[in-house]
Coordinates of N, CA, C and O in Angstrom, one line a residue:
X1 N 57.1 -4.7 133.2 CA 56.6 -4.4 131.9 C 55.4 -3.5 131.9 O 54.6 -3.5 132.8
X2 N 55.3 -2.7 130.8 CA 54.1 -1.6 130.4 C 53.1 -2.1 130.3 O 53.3 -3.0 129.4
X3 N 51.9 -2.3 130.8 CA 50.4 -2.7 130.2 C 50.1 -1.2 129.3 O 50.5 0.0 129.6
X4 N 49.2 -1.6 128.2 CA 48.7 -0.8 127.9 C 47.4 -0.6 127.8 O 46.6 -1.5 127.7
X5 N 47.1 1.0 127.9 CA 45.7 1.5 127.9 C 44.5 0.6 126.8 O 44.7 0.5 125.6
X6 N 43.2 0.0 127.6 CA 42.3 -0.2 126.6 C 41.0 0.8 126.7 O 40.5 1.2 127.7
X7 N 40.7 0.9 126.0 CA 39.6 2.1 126.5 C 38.4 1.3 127.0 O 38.7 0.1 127.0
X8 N 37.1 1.7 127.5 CA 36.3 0.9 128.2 C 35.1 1.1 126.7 O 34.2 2.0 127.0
X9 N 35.0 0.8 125.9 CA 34.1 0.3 125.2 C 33.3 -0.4 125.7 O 32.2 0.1 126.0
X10 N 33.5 -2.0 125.9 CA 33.1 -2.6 126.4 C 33.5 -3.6 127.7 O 34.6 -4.1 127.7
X11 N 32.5 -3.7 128.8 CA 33.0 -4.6 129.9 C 33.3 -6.1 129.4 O 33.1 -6.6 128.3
X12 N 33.8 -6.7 130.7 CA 34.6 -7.8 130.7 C 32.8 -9.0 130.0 O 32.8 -10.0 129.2
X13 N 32.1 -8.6 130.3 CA 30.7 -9.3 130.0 C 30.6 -9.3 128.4 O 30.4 -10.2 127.6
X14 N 30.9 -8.1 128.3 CA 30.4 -8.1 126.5 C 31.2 -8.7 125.7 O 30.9 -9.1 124.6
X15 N 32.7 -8.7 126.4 CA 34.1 -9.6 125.7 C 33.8 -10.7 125.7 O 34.0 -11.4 124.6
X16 N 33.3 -11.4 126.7 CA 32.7 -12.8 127.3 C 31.9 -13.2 125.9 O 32.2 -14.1 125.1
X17 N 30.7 -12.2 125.7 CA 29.7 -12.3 124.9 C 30.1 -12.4 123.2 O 29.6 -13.1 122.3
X18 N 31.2 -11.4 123.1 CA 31.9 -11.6 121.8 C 32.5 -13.1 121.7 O 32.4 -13.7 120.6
X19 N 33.1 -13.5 122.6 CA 34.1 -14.7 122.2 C 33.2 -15.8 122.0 O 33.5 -16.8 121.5
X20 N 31.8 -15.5 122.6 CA 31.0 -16.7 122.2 C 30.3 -16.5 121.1 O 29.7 -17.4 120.5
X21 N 30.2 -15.1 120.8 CA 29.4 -15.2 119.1 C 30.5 -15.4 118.1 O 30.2 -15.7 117.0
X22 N 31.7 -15.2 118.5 CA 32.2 -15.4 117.4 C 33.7 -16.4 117.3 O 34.8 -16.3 116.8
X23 N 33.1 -17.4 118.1 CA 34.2 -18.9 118.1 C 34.2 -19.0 116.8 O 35.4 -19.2 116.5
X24 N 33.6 -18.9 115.9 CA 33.6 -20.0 114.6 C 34.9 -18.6 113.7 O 36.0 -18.9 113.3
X25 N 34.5 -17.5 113.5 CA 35.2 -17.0 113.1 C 36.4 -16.2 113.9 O 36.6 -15.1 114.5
X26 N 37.1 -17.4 113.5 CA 38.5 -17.1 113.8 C 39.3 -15.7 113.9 O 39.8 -15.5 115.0
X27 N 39.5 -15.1 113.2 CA 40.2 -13.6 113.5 C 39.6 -12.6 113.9 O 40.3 -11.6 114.0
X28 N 38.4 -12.3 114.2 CA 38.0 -11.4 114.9 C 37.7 -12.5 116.3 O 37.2 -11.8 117.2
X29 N 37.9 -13.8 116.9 CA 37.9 -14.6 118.2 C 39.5 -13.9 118.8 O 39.6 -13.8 120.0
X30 N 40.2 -13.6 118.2 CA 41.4 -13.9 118.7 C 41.8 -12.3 119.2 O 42.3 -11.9 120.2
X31 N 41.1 -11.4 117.9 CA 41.4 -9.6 118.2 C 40.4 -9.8 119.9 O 40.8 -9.7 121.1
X32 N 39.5 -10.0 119.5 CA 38.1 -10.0 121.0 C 39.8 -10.4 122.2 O 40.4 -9.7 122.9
X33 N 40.0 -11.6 121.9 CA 40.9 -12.2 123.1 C 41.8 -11.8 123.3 O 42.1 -11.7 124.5
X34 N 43.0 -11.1 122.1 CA 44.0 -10.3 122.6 C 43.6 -9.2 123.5 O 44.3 -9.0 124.5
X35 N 42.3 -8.1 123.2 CA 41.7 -7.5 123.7 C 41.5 -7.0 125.5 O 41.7 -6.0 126.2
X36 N 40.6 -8.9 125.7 CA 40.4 -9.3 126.8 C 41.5 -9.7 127.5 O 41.6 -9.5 128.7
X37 N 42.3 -10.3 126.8 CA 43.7 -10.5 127.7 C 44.9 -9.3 128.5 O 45.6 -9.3 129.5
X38 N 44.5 -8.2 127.2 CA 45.6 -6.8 128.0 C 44.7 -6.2 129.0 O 45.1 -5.8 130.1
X39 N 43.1 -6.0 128.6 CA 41.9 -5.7 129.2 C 41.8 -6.2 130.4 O 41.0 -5.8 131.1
X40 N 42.7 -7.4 130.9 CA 42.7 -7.8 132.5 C 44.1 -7.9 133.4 O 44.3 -8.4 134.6
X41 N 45.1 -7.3 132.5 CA 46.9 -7.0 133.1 C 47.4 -7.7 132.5 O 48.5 -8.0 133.0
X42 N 47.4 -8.3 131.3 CA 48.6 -8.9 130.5 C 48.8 -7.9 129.8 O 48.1 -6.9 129.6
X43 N 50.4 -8.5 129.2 CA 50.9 -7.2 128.5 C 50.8 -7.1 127.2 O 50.0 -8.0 127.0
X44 N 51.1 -6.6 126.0 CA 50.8 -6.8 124.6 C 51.4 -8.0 124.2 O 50.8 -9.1 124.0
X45 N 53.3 -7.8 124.2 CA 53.7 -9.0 123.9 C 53.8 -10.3 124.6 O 54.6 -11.2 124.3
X46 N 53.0 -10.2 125.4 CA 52.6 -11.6 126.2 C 51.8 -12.3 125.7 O 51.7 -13.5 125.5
X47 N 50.7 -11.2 125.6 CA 49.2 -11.8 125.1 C 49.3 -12.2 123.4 O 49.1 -13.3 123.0
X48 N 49.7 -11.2 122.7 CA 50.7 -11.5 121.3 C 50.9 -12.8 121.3 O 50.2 -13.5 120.6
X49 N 51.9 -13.3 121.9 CA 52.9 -14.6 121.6 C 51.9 -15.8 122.2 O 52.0 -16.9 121.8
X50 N 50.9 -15.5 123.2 CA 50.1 -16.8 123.6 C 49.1 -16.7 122.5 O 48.4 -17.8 122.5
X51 N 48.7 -15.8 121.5 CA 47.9 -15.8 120.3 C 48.2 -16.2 119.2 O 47.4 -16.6 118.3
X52 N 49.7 -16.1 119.1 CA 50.3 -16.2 117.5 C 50.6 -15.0 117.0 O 51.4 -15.0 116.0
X53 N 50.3 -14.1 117.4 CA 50.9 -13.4 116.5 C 52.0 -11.8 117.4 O 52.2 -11.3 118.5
X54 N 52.4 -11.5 116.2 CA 53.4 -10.4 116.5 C 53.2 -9.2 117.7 O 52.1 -8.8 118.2
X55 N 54.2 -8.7 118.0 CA 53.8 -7.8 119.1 C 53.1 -6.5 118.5 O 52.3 -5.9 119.1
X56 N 53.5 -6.1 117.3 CA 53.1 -4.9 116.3 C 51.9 -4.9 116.0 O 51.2 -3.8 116.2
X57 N 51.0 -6.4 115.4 CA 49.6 -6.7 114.9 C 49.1 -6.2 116.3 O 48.3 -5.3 116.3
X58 N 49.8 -6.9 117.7 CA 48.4 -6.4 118.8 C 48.4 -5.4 119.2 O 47.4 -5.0 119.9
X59 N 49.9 -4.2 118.8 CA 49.8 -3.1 118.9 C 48.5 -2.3 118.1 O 47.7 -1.5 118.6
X60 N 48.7 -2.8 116.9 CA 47.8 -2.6 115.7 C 46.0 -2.4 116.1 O 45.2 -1.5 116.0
X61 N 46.0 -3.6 116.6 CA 44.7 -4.3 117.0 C 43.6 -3.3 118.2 O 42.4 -3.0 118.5
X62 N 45.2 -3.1 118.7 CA 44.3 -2.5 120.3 C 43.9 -1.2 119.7 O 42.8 -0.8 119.9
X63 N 45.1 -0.5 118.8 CA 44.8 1.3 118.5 C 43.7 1.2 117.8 O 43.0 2.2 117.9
X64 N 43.3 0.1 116.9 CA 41.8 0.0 116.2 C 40.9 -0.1 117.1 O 39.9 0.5 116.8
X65 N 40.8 -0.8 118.3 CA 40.0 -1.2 119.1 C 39.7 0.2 119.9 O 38.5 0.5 120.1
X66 N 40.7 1.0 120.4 CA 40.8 2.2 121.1 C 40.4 3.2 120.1 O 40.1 4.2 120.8
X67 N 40.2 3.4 118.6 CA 40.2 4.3 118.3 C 38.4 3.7 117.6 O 37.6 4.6 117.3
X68 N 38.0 2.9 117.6 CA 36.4 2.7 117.0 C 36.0 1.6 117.3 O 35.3 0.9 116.5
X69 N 36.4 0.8 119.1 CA 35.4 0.5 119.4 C 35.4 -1.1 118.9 O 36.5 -1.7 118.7
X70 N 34.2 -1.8 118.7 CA 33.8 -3.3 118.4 C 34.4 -3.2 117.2 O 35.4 -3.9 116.9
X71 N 33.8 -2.2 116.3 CA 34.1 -2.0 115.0 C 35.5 -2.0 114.7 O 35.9 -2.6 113.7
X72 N 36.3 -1.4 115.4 CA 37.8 -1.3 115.1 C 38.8 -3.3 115.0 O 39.9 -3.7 114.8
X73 N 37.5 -3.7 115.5 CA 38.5 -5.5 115.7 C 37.8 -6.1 114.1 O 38.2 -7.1 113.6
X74 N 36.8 -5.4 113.7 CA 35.7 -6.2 112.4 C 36.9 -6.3 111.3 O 37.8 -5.6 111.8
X75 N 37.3 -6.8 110.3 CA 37.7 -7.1 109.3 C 37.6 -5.9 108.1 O 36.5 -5.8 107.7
X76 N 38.3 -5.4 107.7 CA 38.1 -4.7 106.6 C 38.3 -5.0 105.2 O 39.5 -4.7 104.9
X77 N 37.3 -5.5 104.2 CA 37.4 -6.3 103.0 C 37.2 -5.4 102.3 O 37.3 -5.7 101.1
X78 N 37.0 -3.9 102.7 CA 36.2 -2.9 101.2 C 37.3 -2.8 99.9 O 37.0 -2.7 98.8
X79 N 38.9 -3.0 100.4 CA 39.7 -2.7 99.9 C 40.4 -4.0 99.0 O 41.6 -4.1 98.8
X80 N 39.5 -5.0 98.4 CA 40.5 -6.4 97.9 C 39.6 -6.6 96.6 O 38.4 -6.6 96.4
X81 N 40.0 -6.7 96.3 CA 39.9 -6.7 94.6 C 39.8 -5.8 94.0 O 39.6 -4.7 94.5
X82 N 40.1 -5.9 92.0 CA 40.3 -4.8 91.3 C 38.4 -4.4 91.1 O 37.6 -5.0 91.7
X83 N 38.2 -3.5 90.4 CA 37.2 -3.4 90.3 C 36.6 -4.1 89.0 O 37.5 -4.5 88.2
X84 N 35.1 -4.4 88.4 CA 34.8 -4.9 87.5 C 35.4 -4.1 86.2 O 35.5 -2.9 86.5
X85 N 35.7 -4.3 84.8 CA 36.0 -3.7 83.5 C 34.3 -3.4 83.2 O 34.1 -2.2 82.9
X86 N 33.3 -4.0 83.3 CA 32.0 -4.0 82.8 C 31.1 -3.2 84.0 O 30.7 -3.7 85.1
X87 N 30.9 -2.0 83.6 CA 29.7 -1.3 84.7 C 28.3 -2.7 85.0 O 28.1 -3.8 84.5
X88 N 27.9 -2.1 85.8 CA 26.4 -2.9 86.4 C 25.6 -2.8 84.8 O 25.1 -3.8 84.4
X89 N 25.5 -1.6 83.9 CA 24.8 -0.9 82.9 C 25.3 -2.1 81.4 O 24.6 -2.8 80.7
X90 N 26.4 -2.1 81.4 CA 26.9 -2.9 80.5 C 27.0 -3.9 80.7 O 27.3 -4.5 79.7
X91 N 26.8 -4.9 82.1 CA 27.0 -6.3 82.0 C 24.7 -6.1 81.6 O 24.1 -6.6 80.6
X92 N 24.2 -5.5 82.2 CA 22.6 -5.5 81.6 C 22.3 -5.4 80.4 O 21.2 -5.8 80.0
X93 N 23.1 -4.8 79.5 CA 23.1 -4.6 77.9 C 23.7 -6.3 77.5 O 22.9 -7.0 77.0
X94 N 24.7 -6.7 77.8 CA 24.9 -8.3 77.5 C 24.0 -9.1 77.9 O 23.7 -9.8 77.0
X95 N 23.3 -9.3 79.1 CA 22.7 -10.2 79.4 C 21.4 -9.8 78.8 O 20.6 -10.8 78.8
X96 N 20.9 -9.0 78.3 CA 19.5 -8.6 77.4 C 20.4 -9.3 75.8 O 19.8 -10.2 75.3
X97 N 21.5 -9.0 75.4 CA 21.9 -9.5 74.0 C 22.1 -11.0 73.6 O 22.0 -11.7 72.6
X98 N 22.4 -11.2 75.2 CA 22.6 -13.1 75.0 C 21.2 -13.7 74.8 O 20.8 -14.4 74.0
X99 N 20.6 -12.9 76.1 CA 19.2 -13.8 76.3 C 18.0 -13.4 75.0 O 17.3 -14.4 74.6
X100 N 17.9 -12.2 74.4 CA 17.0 -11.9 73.6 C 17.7 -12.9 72.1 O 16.7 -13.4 71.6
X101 N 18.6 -13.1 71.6 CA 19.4 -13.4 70.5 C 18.7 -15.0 70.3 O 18.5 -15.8 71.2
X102 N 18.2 -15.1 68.8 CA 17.8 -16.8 68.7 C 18.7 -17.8 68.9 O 18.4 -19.0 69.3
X103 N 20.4 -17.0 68.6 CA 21.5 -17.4 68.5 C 22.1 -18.6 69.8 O 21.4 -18.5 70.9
X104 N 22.7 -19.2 69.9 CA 23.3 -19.9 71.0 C 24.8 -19.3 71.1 O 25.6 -19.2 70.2
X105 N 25.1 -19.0 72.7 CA 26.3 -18.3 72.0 C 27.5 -19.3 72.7 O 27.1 -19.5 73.9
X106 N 28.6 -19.9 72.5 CA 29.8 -20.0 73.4 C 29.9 -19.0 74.2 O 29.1 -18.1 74.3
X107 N 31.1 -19.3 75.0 CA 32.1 -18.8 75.8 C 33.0 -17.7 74.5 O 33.0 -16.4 74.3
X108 N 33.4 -18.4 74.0 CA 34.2 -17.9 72.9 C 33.4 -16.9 72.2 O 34.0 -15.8 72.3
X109 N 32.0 -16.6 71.5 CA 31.8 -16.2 71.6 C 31.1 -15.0 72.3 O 30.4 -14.4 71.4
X110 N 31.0 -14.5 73.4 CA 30.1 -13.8 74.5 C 31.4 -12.8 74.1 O 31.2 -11.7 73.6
X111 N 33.2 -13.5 74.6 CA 34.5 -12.9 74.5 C 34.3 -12.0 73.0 O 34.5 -10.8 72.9
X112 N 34.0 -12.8 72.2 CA 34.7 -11.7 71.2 C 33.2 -10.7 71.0 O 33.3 -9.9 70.1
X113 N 32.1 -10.8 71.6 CA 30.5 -10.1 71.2 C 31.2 -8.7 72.7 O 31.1 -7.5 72.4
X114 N 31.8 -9.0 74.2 CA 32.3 -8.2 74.9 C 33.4 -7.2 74.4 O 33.5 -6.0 74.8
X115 N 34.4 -8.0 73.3 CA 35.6 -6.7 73.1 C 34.5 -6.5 72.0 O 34.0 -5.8 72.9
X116 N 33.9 -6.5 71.2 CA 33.5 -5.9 70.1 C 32.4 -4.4 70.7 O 32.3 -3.3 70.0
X117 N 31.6 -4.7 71.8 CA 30.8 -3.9 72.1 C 31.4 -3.0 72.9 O 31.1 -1.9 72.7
X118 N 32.3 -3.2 73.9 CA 33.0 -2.5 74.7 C 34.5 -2.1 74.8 O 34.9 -1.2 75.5
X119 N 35.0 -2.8 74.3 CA 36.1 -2.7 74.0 C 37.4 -3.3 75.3 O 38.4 -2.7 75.8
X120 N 36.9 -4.3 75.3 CA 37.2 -4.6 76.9 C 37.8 -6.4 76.6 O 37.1 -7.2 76.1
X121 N 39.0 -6.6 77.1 CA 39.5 -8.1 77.1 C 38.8 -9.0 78.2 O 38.1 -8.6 79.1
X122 N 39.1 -10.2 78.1 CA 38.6 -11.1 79.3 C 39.4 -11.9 78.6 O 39.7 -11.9 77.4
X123 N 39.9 -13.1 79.8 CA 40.4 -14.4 79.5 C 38.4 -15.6 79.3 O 37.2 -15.5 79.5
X124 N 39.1 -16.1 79.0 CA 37.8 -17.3 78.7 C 37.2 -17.7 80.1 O 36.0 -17.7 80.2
X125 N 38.0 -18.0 81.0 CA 37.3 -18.0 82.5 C 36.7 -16.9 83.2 O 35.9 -17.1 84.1
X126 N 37.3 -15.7 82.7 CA 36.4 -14.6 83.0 C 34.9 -14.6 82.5 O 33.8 -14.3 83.1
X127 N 35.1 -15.1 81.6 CA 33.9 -14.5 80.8 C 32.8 -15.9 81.2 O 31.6 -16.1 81.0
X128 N 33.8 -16.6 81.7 CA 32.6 -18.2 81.9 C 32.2 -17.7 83.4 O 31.1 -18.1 83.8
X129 N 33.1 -17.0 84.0 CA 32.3 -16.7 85.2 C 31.2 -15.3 85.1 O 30.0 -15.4 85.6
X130 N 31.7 -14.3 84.5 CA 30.4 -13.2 83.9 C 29.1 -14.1 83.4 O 27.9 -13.7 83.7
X131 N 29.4 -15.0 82.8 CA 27.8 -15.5 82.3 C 26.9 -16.3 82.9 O 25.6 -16.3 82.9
X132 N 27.9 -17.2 83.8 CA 27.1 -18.3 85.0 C 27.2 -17.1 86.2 O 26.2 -16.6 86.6
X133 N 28.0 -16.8 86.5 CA 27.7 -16.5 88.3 C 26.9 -15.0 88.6 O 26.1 -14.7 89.5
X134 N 27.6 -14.2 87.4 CA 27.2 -13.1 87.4 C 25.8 -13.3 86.5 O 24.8 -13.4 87.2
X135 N 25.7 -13.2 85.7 CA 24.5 -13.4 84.9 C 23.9 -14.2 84.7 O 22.9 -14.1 84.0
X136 N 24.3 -15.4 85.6 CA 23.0 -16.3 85.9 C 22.7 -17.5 84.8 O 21.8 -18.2 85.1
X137 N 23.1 -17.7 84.0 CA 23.2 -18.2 82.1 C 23.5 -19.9 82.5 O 24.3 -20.5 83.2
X138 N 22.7 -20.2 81.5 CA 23.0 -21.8 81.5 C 23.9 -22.2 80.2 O 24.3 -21.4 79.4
X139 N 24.3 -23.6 80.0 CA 25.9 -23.4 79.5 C 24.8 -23.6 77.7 O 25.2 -23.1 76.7
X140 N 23.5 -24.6 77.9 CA 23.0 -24.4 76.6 C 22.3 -23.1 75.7 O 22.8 -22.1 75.7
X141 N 21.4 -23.2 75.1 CA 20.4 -21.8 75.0 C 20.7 -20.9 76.0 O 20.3 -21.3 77.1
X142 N 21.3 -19.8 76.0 CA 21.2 -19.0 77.4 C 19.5 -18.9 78.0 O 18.6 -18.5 77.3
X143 N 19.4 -19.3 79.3 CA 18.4 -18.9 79.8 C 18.1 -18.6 81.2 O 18.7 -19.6 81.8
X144 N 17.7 -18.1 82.0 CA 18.5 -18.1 83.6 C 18.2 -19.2 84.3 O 17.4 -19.9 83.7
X145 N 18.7 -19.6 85.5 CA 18.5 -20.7 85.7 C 17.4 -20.8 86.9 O 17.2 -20.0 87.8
X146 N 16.6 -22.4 86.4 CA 15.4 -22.5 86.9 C 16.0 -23.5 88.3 O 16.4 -24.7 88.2
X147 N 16.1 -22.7 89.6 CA 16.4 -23.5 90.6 C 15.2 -24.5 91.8 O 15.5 -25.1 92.9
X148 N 13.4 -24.3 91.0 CA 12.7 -24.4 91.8 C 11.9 -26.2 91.1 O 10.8 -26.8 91.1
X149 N 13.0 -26.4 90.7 CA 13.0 -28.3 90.8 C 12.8 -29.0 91.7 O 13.6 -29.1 92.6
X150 N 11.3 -29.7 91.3 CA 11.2 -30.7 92.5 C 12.0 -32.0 92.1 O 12.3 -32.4 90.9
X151 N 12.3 -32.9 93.5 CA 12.6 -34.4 92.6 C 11.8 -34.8 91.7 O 12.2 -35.3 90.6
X152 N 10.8 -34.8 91.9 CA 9.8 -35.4 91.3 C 10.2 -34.9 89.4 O 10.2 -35.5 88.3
X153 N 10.6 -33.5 89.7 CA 10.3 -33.4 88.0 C 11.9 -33.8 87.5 O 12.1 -34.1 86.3
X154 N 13.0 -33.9 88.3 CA 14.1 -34.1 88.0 C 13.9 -35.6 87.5 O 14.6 -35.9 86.5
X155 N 13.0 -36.7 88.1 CA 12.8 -37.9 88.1 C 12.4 -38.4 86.4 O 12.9 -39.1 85.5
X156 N 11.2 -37.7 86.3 CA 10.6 -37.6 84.8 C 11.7 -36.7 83.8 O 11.8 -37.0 82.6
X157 N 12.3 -35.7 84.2 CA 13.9 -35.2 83.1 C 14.4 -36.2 82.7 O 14.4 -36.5 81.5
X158 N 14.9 -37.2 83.9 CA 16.0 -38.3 83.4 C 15.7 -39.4 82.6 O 16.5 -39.9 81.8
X159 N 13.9 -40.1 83.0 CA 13.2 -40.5 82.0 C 13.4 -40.3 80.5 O 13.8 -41.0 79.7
X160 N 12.8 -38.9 80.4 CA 13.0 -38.4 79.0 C 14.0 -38.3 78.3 O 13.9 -37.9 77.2

C-alpha cells in the first residue's frame, strides 16, 4: 500500500504537543492524530478507519495540513451563518430608541418599531434574542443589565 507524503511542518514532538493541548477538543485531536499516524508509516485508509472516518476526509485533512501547515487541521467557522438583516449602525439606533423612550416596550413591540424603521421582518424569537443577547435589555423597563450583584444585595431584593 501507498503511504503518503506529509510535509515536515512539524516534528513527531510538536504532534506529541498538539494531541496534549488539544484532548478536550475533539476534531482537531483526531486531524493532529490522523496526521501523526501517516507521519510515522500508516497509510491514509488505515489510519482513516482506526479514526472514524472516511478515506477522502483524511485525504482532505493531510492536503490542508500539507498545504498551511498547523493551521490547515484548525476548523474553519468564517463560513456558517447568514449574515445579520440589522447593520452594527442600526441595531445602535434601536438600542438608543428602546433605552432613551419613557415607554416600556414588548417583544411585540420592538418587532413592529424594527419593520417600521427598517423595513426588515423578524420572528418574535429573533427579536427576543436581538434585545437580551445582543442588546443586553432586560425583559422590564429596558435597561442593561446590572451583573455586579452581591449576595448580599440579592438578599435584601428578595426582602423587599
Amino acid at each position: 500500500m501507498k503511504v503518503a507524503k506529509i510535509e515536515d511542518h512539524l516534528d513527531d514532538n510538536c504532534l506529541n504537543d498538539l494531541l496534549k493541548e488539544h484532548k478536550d477538543s475533539y476534531n482537531i485531536y483526531r486531524r493532529v492524530l490522523l496526521i501523526k499516524m501517516v507521519k510515522n508509516g500508516d497509510t491514509i485508509k488505515n489510519s482513516a478507519k482506526i479514526i472514524g472516518i472516511s478515506r477522502k476526509t483524511g485525504e482532505r485533512w493531510i492536503k490542508e495540513y500539507n498545504k498551511k501547515g498547523i493551521e490547515g487541521l484548525l476548523p474553519d467557522y468564517s463560513n456558517c451563518g447568514a449574515d445579520s438583516r440589522l447593520t452594527d449602525e442600526q441595531l445602535k439606533i434601536l438600542y438608543d430608541m428602546i433605552v432613551n423612550s419613557e415607554e416600556g416596550y414588548t417583544i411585540d413591540d420592538v418587532r413592529d418599531m424594527i419593520y417600521s424603521l427598517f423595513n426588515v421582518t423578524y420572528s418574535y424569537n429573533q427579536v427576543w434574542f436581538i434585545t437580551r443577547k445582543k442588546l443586553g435589555l432586560n425583559y422590564g423597563k429596558p435597561f442593561t443589565q446590572y451583573n455586579k450583584r452581591t449576595k448580599e444585595d440579592m438578599v435584601l431584593f428578595k426582602k423587599n
